[in-house]
PDB file of C-alpha atoms in Angstrom:
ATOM      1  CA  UNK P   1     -10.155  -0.960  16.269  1.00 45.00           C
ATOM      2  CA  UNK P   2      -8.534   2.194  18.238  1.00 50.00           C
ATOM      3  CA  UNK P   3      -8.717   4.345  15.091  1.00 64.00           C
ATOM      4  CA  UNK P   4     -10.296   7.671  15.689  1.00 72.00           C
ATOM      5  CA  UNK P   5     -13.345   9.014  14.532  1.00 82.00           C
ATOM      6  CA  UNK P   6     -13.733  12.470  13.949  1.00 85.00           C
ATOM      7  CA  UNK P   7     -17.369  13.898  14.046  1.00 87.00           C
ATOM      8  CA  UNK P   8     -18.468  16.168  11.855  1.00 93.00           C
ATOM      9  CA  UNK P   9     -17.489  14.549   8.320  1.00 92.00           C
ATOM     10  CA  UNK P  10     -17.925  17.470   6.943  1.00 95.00           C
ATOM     11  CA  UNK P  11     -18.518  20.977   7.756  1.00 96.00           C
ATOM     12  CA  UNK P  12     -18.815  23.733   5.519  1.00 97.00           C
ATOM     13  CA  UNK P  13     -18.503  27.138   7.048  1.00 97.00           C
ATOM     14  CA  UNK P  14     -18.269  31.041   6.116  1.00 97.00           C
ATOM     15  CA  UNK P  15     -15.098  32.552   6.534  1.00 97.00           C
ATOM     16  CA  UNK P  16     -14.171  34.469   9.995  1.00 97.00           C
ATOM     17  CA  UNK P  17     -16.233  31.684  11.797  1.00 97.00           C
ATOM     18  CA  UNK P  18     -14.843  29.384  14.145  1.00 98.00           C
ATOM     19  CA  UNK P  19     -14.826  25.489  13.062  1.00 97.00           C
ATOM     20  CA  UNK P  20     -15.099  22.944  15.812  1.00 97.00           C
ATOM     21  CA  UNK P  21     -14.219  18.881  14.741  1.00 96.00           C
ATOM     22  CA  UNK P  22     -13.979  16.338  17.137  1.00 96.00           C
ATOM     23  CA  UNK P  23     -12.311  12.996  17.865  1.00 94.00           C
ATOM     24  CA  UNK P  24     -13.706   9.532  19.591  1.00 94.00           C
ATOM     25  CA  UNK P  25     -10.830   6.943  20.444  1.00 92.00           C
ATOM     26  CA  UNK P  26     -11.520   3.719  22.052  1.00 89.00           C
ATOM     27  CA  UNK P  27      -8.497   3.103  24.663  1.00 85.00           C
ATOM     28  CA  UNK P  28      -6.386   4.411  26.799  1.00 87.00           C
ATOM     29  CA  UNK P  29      -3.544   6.817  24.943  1.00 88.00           C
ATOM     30  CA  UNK P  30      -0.043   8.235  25.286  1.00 87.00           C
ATOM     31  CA  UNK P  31      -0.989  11.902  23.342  1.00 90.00           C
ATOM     32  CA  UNK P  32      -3.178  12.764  20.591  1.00 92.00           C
ATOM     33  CA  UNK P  33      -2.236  14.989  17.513  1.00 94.00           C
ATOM     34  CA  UNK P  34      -3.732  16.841  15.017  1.00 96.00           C
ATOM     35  CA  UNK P  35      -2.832  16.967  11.390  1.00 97.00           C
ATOM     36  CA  UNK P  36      -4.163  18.692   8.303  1.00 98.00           C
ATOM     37  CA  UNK P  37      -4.164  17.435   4.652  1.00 97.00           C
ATOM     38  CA  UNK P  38      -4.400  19.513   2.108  1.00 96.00           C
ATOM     39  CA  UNK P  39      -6.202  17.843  -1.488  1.00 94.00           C
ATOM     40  CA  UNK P  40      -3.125  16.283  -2.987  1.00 92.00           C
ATOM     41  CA  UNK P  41      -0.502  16.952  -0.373  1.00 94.00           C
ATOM     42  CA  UNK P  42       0.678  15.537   2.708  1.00 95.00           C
ATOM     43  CA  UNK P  43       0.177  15.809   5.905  1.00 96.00           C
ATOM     44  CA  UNK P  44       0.805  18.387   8.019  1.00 97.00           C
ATOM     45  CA  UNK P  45       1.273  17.929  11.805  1.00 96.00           C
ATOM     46  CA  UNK P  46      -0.656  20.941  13.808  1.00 97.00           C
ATOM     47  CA  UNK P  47      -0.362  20.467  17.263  1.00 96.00           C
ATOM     48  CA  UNK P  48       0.355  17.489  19.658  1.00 94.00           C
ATOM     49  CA  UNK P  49      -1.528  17.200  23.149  1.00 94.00           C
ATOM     50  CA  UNK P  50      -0.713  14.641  26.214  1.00 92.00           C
ATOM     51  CA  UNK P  51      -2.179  13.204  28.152  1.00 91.00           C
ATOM     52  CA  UNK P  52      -1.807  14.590  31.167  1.00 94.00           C
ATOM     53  CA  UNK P  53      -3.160  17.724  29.445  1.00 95.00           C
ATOM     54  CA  UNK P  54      -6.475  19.451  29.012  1.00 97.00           C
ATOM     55  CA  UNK P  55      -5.947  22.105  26.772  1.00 97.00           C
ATOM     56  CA  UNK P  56      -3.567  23.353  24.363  1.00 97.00           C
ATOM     57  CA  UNK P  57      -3.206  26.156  22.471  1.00 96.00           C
ATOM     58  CA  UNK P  58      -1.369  27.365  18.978  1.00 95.00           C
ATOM     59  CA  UNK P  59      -2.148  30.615  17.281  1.00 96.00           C
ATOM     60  CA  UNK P  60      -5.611  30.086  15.755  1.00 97.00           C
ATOM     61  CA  UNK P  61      -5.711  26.661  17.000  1.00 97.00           C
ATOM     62  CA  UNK P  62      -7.130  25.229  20.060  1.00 98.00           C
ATOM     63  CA  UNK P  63      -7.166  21.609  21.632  1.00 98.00           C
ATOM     64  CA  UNK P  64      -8.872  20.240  24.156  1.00 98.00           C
ATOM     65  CA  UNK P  65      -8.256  16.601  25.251  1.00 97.00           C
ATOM     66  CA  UNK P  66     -10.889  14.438  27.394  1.00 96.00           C
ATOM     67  CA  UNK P  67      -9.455  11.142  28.698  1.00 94.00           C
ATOM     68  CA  UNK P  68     -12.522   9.955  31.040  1.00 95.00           C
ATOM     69  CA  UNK P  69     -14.458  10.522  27.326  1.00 95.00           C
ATOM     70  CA  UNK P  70     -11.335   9.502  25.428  1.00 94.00           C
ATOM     71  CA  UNK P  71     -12.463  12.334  23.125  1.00 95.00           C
ATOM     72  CA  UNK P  72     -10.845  15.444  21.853  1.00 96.00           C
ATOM     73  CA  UNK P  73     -11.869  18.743  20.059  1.00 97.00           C
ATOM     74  CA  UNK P  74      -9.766  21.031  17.127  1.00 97.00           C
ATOM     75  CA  UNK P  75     -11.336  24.322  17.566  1.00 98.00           C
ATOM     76  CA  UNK P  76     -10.174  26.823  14.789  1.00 98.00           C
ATOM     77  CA  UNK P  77     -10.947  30.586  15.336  1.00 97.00           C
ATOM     78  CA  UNK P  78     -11.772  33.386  12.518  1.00 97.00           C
ATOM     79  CA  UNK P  79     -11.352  30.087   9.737  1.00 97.00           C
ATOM     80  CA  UNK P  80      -9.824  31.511   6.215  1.00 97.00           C
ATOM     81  CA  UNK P  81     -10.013  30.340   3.164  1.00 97.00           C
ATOM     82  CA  UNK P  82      -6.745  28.630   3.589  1.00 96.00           C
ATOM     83  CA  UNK P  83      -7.949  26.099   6.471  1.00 97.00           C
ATOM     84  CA  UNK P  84      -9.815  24.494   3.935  1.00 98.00           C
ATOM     85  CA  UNK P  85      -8.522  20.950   4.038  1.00 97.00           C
ATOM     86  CA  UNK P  86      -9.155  17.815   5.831  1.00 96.00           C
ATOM     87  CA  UNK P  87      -8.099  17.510   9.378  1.00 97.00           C
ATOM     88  CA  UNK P  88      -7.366  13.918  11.372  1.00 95.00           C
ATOM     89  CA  UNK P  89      -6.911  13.115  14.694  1.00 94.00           C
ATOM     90  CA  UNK P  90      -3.987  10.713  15.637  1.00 93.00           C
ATOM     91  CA  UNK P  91      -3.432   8.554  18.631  1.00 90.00           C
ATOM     92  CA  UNK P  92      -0.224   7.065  19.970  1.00 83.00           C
ATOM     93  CA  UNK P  93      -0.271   4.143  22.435  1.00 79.00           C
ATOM     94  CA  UNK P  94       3.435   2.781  22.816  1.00 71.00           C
ATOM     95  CA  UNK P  95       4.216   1.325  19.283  1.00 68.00           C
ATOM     96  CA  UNK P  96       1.190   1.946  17.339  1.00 75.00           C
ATOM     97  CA  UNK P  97      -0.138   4.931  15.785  1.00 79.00           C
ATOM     98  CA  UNK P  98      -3.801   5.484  14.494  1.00 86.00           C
ATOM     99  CA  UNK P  99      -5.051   8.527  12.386  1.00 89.00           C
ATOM    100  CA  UNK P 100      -8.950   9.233  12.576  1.00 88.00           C
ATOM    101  CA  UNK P 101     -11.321   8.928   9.075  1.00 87.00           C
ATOM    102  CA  UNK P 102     -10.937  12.839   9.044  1.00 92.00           C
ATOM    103  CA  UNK P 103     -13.065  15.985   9.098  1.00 95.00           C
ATOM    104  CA  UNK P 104     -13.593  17.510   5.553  1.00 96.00           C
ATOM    105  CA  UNK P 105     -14.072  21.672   6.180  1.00 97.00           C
ATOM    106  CA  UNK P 106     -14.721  23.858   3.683  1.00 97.00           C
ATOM    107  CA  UNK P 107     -14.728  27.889   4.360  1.00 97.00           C
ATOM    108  CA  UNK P 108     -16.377  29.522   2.172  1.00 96.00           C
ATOM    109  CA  UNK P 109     -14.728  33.240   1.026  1.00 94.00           C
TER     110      UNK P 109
ATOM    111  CA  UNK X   1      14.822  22.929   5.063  1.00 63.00           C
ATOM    112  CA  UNK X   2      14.075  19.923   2.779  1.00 83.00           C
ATOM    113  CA  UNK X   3      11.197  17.708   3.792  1.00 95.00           C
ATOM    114  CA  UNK X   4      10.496  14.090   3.294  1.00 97.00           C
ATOM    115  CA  UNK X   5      11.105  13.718  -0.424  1.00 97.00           C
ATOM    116  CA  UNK X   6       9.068  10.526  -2.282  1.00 98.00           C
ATOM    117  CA  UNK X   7       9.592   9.358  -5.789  1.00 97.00           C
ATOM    118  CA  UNK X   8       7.714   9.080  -8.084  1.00 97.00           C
ATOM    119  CA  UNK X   9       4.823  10.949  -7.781  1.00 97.00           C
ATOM    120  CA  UNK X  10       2.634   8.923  -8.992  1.00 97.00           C
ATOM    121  CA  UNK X  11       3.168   5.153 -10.822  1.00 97.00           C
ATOM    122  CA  UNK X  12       0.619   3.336 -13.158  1.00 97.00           C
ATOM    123  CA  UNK X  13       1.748   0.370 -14.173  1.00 96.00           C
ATOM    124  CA  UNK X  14      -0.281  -3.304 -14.947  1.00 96.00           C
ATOM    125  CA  UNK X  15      -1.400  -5.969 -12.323  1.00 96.00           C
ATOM    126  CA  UNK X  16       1.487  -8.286 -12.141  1.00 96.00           C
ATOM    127  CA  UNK X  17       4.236  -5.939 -12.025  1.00 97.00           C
ATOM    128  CA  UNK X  18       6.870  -5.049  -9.184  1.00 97.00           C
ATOM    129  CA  UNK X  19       6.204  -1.420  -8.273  1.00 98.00           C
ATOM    130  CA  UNK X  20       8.937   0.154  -6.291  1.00 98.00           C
ATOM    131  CA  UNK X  21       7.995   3.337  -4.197  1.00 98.00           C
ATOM    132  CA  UNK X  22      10.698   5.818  -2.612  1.00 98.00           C
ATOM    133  CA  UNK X  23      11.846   7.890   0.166  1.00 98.00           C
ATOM    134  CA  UNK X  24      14.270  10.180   1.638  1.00 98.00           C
ATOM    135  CA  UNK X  25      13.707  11.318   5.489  1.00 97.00           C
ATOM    136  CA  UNK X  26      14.273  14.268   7.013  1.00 97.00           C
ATOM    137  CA  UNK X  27      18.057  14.257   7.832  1.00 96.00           C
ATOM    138  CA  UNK X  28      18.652  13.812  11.413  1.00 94.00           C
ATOM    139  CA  UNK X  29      15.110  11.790  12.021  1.00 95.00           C
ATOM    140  CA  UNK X  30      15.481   8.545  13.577  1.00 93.00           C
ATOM    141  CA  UNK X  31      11.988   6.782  13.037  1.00 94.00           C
ATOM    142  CA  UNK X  32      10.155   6.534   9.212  1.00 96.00           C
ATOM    143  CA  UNK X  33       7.173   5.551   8.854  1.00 95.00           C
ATOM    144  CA  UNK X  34       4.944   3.820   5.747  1.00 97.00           C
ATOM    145  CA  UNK X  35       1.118   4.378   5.185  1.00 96.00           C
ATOM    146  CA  UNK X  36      -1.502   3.877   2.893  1.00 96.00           C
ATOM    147  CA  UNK X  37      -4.458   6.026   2.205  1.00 95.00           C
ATOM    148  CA  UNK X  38      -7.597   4.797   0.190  1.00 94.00           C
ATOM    149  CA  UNK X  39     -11.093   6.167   0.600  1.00 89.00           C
ATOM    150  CA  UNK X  40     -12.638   3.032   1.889  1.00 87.00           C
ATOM    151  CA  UNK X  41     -10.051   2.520   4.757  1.00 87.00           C
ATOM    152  CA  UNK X  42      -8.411   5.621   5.368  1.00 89.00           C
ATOM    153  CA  UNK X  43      -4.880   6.290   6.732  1.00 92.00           C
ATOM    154  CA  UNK X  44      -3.431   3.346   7.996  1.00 91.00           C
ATOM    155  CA  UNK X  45      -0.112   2.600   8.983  1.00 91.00           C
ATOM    156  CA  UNK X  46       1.641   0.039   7.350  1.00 94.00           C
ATOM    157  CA  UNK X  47       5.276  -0.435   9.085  1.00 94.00           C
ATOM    158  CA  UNK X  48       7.776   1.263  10.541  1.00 91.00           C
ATOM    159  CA  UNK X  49      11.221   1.768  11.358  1.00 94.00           C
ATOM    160  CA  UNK X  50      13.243   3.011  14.662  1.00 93.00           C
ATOM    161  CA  UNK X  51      17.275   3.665  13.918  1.00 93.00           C
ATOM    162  CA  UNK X  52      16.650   1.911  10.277  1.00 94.00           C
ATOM    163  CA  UNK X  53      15.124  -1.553  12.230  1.00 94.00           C
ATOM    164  CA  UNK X  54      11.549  -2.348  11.310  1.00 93.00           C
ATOM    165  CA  UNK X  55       9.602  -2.521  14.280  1.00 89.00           C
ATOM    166  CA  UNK X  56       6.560  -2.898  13.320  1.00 86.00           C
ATOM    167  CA  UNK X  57       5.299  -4.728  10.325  1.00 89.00           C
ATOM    168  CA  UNK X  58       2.135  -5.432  11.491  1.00 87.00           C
ATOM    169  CA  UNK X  59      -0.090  -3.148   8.800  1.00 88.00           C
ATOM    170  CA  UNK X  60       1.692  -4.492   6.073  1.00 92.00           C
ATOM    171  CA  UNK X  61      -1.178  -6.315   4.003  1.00 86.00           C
ATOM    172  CA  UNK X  62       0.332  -9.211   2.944  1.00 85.00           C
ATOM    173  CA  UNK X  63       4.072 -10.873   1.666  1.00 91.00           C
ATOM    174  CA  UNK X  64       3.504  -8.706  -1.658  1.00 95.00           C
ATOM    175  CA  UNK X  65       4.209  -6.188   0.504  1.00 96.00           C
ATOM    176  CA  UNK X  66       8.431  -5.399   1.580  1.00 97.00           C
ATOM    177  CA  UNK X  67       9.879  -2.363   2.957  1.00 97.00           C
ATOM    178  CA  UNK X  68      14.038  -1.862   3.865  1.00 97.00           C
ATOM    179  CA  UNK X  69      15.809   0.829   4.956  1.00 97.00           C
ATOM    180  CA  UNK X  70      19.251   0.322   3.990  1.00 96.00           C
ATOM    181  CA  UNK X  71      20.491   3.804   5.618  1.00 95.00           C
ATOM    182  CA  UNK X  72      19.610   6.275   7.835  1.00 94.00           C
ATOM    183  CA  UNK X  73      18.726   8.630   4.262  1.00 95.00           C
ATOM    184  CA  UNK X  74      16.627   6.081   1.929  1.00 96.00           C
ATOM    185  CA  UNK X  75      13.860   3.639   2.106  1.00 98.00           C
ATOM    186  CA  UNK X  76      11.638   1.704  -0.208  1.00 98.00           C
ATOM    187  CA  UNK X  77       8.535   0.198  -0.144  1.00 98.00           C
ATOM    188  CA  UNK X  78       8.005  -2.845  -2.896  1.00 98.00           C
ATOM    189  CA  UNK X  79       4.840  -4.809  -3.952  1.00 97.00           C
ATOM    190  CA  UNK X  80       5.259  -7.845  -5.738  1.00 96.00           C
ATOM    191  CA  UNK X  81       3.508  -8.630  -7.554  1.00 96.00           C
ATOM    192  CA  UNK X  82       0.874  -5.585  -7.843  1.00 96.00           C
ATOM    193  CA  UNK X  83      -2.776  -6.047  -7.889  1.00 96.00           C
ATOM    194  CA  UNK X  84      -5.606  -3.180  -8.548  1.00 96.00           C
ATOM    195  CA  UNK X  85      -6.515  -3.601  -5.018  1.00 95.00           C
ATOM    196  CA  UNK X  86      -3.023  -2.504  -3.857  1.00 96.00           C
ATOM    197  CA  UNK X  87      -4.091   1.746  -5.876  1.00 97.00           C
ATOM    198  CA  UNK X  88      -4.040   4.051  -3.371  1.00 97.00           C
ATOM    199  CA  UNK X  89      -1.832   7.127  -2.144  1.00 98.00           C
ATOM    200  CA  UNK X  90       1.393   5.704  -0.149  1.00 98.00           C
ATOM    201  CA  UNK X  91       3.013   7.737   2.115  1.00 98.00           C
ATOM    202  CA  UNK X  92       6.211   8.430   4.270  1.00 97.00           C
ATOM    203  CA  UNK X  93       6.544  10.005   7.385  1.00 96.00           C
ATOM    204  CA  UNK X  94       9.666  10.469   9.453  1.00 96.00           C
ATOM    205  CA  UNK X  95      10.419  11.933  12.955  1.00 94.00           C
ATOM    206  CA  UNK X  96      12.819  12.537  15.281  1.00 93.00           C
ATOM    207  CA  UNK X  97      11.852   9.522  17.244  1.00 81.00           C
ATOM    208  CA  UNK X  98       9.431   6.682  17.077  1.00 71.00           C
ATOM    209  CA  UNK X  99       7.903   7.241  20.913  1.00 71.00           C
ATOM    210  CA  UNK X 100       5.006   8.949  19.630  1.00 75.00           C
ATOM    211  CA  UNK X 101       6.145  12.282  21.866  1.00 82.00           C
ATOM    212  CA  UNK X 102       7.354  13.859  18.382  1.00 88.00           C
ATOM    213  CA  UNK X 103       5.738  14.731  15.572  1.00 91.00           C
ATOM    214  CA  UNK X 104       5.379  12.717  12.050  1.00 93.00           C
ATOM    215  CA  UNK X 105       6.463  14.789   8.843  1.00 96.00           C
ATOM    216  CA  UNK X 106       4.955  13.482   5.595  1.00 97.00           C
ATOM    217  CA  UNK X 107       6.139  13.490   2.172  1.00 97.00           C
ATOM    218  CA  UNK X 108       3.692  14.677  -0.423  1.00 96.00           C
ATOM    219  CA  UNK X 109       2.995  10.409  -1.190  1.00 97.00           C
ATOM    220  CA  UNK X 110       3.507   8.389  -3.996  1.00 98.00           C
ATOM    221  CA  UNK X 111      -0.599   8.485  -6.199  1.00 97.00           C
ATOM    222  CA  UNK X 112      -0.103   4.366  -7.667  1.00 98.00           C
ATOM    223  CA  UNK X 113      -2.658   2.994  -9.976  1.00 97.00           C
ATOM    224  CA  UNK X 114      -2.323  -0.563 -10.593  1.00 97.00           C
ATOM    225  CA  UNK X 115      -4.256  -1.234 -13.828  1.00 96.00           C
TER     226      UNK X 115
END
């Protein structure tokens, strides 16, 4: 299967610390997103990385992307409360789209 | 602006029945997308369309399974007949294109427990 894996689980964290999740994929891809999920919602698209890039970066949020390890890292700075929620990884390669078996993160107040 | 809307919320209804599910894209988005998300297996796509054409039906489980998209505005999702295997949390997606390049909007899924 090419379906991400993100690595850790879980993490559990104390607020105003950073949380770092990562994500495995098995072949070659087009770009790699990142989406959160909030318990009971949808999801939520955070930031989208190609790739023919390394790094990306969105307010709080930064992405780095690894093709010769087909891996790739979510790195959230000063976590809050709010970024409690699970977080996926999501690979495109032409037609098909995988999402990763998510990182759970908890930050506690 | 007004997201992807799905209807209902959530459905419980017996084995045997036809369940319906329901969505509205984002106005303007040209690819929607159908998923499924259960503990055991995770997110996993189950067909979608570019320009209202499926183009991929390749996720859908089995011939229980039928999604249209009559319009540009509305698509369904049908499972008949429904089996307690088939509970999970179904969700749409649309975007502004099906390359992959754009992101994927999700509605706030459809909870169905088939009893």
């Amino acid at each position: 299967s090419q379906q991400g894996e993100e690595d850790p689980q879980a993490l559990s964290i104390q607020e105003g610390e950073n949380a770092t999740m990562n994500c495995s994929y098995k072949t070659s891809i087009n770009n790699l997103q990142w989406y959160r999920q909030n318990s009971g919602r949808g999801l939520v698209h955070l930031i989208l990385i190609r790739s023919n890039e390394r790094e990306k970066h969105s307010g709080r949020l930064r992405v780095t992307l690894d093709t010769s390890k087909k891996s790739s890292s979510l790195l959230i700075t000063a976590s809050r409360a709010a970024d409690t929620a699970s977080y996926f990884c999501a690979t495109n390669t032409g037609n098909q789209f995988y999402f990763g078996t998510g990182t759970s993160l908890t930050v506690i107040p | 602006d007004a997201g992807v809307i799905q209807s209902p919320r959530h459905e419980v209804t017996e084995m045997g029945q036809e369940v319906t599910l329901r969505c509205k894209p984002i106005s303007g988005h040209n690819s929607l997308f159908w998923y499924r998300q259960t503990m055991m297996r995770g997110l996993e796509l189950l067909i979608y369309f570019n320009n209202n054409v499926p183009i991929d039906d390749s996720g859908m489980p089995e011939d229980r399974f039928s999604a249209k998209m009559p319009n540009a505005s509305f698509s369904t999702l049908k499972i008949q007949p429904s089996e307690p295997r088939d509970s999970a949390v179904y969700f749409c997606a649309s975007s502004l294109s099906g390359t992959g390049n754009q992101p994927q909007h999700f509605g706030d899924g459809t909870r169905l427990s088939i009893l």
